[in-house]
Amino acid sequence: MPSFAVRTELRVTPAAFWARMSMSAVNAELSPLVRMTCPDRWRRCPLAQWSTGAVLFRSVVLLFGVLPVDLHSLRLESIYADERGFLERSYSWCNRQWQHERTTTATAAGCIVEDKVSVEGRIPAVTMLLLPVYRWVFLHRHRRLKALYGAAL
């Protein structure tokens, strides 16, 4: 599966970072490029309280917050103990499999956040066109994380 990784060192502890993680936080990272819809009960529900192993909900992926571009069936495979991260294995109209692993590693200044994404698209040629777009969106997310938490010096 085609993949990429993006990592950033932030001035926030892993515990403080994960305490904020919810769909609202995801949308804050994605804004203004993309917004993902979700049922109200998931909007501010901390990720630590999410269940694993089954689709939690279906999310309409909205380009610039208004234009529907995909329907994402969000499924967490596992949530790692001690605020270390999660592994998501979802699928969508565009992707047969979307694998997103986010981990945090404590540092003296805060933590390193790393996102690893692997994609198996439904149409391989389209996947190769979308992979740079996905990577660009994650680079944007990490710029937003730096703005929210501060980059480690």
Short mmCIF file of C-alpha atoms in Angstrom, two decimals:
data_model
loop_
_atom_site.label_atom_id
_atom_site.label_comp_id
_atom_site.label_asym_id
_atom_site.label_seq_id
_atom_site.Cartn_x
_atom_site.Cartn_y
_atom_site.Cartn_z
CA MET A 1 0.00 0.00 0.00
CA PRO A 2 1.32 3.48 -0.78
CA SER A 3 2.20 5.35 2.41
CA PHE A 4 3.81 8.41 3.98
CA ALA A 5 4.68 9.75 7.42
CA VAL A 6 4.71 13.23 8.96
CA ARG A 7 6.17 14.08 12.37
CA THR A 8 6.36 17.23 14.45
CA GLU A 9 7.77 18.06 17.87
CA LEU A 10 5.33 20.09 19.95
CA ARG A 11 5.46 21.93 23.28
CA VAL A 12 2.75 19.85 24.93
CA THR A 13 2.92 16.69 27.00
CA PRO A 14 1.45 13.53 25.50
CA ALA A 15 -1.18 13.47 28.28
CA ALA A 16 -2.29 17.05 27.55
CA PHE A 17 -2.30 16.38 23.81
CA TRP A 18 -4.49 13.27 24.11
CA ALA A 19 -6.82 14.86 26.66
CA ARG A 20 -7.94 17.24 23.88
CA MET A 21 -8.24 14.67 21.11
CA SER A 22 -11.80 14.41 19.75
CA MET A 23 -13.53 14.98 16.41
CA SER A 24 -13.62 18.70 17.22
CA ALA A 25 -9.83 18.62 17.58
CA VAL A 26 -9.50 16.67 14.31
CA ASN A 27 -11.59 19.31 12.54
CA ALA A 28 -9.49 22.10 14.11
CA GLU A 29 -6.43 20.46 12.56
CA LEU A 30 -8.08 20.03 9.16
CA SER A 31 -9.61 23.51 9.00
CA PRO A 32 -10.18 25.29 6.65
CA LEU A 33 -9.28 22.69 3.99
CA VAL A 34 -11.52 19.86 5.11
CA ARG A 35 -14.22 19.15 7.66
CA MET A 36 -15.49 15.74 8.71
CA THR A 37 -19.07 15.39 9.87
CA CYS A 38 -19.93 13.26 12.90
CA PRO A 39 -22.88 12.56 15.16
CA ASP A 40 -23.18 15.03 18.03
CA ARG A 41 -22.19 12.45 20.65
CA TRP A 42 -18.76 12.04 19.01
CA ARG A 43 -17.99 15.72 18.48
CA ARG A 44 -16.33 16.31 21.88
CA CYS A 45 -16.07 12.73 23.14
CA PRO A 46 -12.41 12.11 24.09
CA LEU A 47 -10.70 9.57 21.87
CA ALA A 48 -9.81 7.48 24.94
CA GLN A 49 -13.55 6.73 25.33
CA TRP A 50 -14.05 5.50 21.76
CA SER A 51 -14.62 1.80 21.16
CA THR A 52 -12.43 -0.27 18.85
CA GLY A 53 -13.02 -3.00 16.30
CA ALA A 54 -16.22 -1.74 14.64
CA VAL A 55 -17.28 1.24 12.54
CA LEU A 56 -18.09 4.07 14.97
CA PHE A 57 -19.85 6.31 12.46
CA ARG A 58 -19.85 7.43 8.86
CA SER A 59 -18.44 10.84 8.14
CA VAL A 60 -19.04 13.00 5.09
CA VAL A 61 -15.70 14.53 4.14
CA LEU A 62 -16.34 18.13 3.08
CA LEU A 63 -13.78 20.03 1.02
CA PHE A 64 -13.53 23.58 2.41
CA GLY A 65 -16.28 22.57 4.83
CA VAL A 66 -19.02 22.50 2.17
CA LEU A 67 -18.31 20.29 -0.87
CA PRO A 68 -18.84 16.55 -0.22
CA VAL A 69 -15.88 14.58 -1.63
CA ASP A 70 -16.00 11.24 0.23
CA LEU A 71 -17.94 9.15 2.74
CA HIS A 72 -15.55 7.80 5.39
CA SER A 73 -16.51 4.87 7.65
CA LEU A 74 -14.39 5.53 10.74
CA ARG A 75 -13.11 2.45 12.58
CA LEU A 76 -10.42 2.36 15.26
CA GLU A 77 -8.44 -0.87 15.35
CA SER A 78 -6.78 -0.04 18.67
CA ILE A 79 -6.04 2.72 21.15
CA TYR A 80 -2.58 2.44 22.66
CA ALA A 81 -2.17 2.61 26.44
CA ASP A 82 -0.40 5.44 28.26
CA GLU A 83 -1.38 8.16 25.78
CA ARG A 84 0.77 6.66 23.04
CA GLY A 85 -1.71 6.79 20.15
CA PHE A 86 -4.15 4.88 17.99
CA LEU A 87 -4.44 2.78 14.87
CA GLU A 88 -7.36 3.53 12.56
CA ARG A 89 -8.36 1.12 9.80
CA SER A 90 -11.26 2.66 7.95
CA TYR A 91 -12.71 2.59 4.45
CA SER A 92 -14.51 5.05 2.22
CA TRP A 93 -15.98 5.54 -1.22
CA CYS A 94 -12.49 6.45 -2.48
CA ASN A 95 -10.42 4.01 -0.42
CA ARG A 96 -10.81 0.29 0.10
CA GLN A 97 -8.56 0.76 3.13
CA TRP A 98 -7.35 3.87 4.94
CA GLN A 99 -4.84 3.13 7.67
CA HIS A 100 -3.83 6.01 9.93
CA GLU A 101 -1.59 5.52 12.92
CA ARG A 102 -0.94 8.47 15.21
CA THR A 103 1.62 8.15 17.98
CA THR A 104 3.18 10.46 20.52
CA THR A 105 6.60 10.11 22.08
CA ALA A 106 7.52 12.19 25.13
CA THR A 107 10.50 14.54 24.80
CA ALA A 108 12.16 17.01 27.17
CA ALA A 109 10.26 19.85 25.47
CA GLY A 110 6.87 18.10 25.10
CA CYS A 111 6.24 15.34 22.56
CA ILE A 112 6.73 14.21 19.00
CA VAL A 113 3.48 13.57 17.13
CA GLU A 114 3.83 11.21 14.20
CA ASP A 115 1.16 10.31 11.66
CA LYS A 116 1.69 7.32 9.38
CA VAL A 117 -0.84 6.86 6.59
CA SER A 118 -1.24 3.95 4.18
CA VAL A 119 -3.91 3.91 1.49
CA GLU A 120 -5.36 1.20 -0.71
CA GLY A 121 -7.60 3.06 -3.13
CA ARG A 122 -10.42 1.52 -5.07
CA ILE A 123 -8.80 2.72 -8.34
CA PRO A 124 -4.97 2.52 -8.21
CA ALA A 125 -4.36 5.38 -10.68
CA VAL A 126 -6.61 7.67 -8.63
CA THR A 127 -4.79 6.62 -5.46
CA MET A 128 -1.47 7.73 -6.95
CA LEU A 129 -3.03 11.11 -7.80
CA LEU A 130 -4.58 11.50 -4.34
CA LEU A 131 -1.58 10.37 -2.27
CA PRO A 132 0.27 13.73 -2.65
CA VAL A 133 -2.99 15.51 -1.73
CA TYR A 134 -3.37 13.39 1.41
CA ARG A 135 0.25 14.08 2.35
CA TRP A 136 -0.29 17.82 1.81
CA VAL A 137 -3.37 17.72 4.07
CA PHE A 138 -1.32 16.02 6.82
CA LEU A 139 1.46 18.59 6.44
CA HIS A 140 -1.27 21.21 6.88
CA ARG A 141 -2.54 19.37 9.99
CA HIS A 142 0.93 19.47 11.49
CA ARG A 143 1.26 23.20 10.77
CA ARG A 144 -2.06 23.65 12.60
CA LEU A 145 -0.76 21.53 15.51
CA LYS A 146 2.29 23.82 15.76
CA ALA A 147 -0.03 26.84 15.81
CA LEU A 148 -2.23 25.26 18.51
CA TYR A 149 0.48 23.87 20.77
CA GLY A 150 3.70 25.59 19.76
CA ALA A 151 6.63 23.95 18.05
CA ALA A 152 9.42 22.67 20.28
CA LEU A 153 12.55 24.74 19.94
#
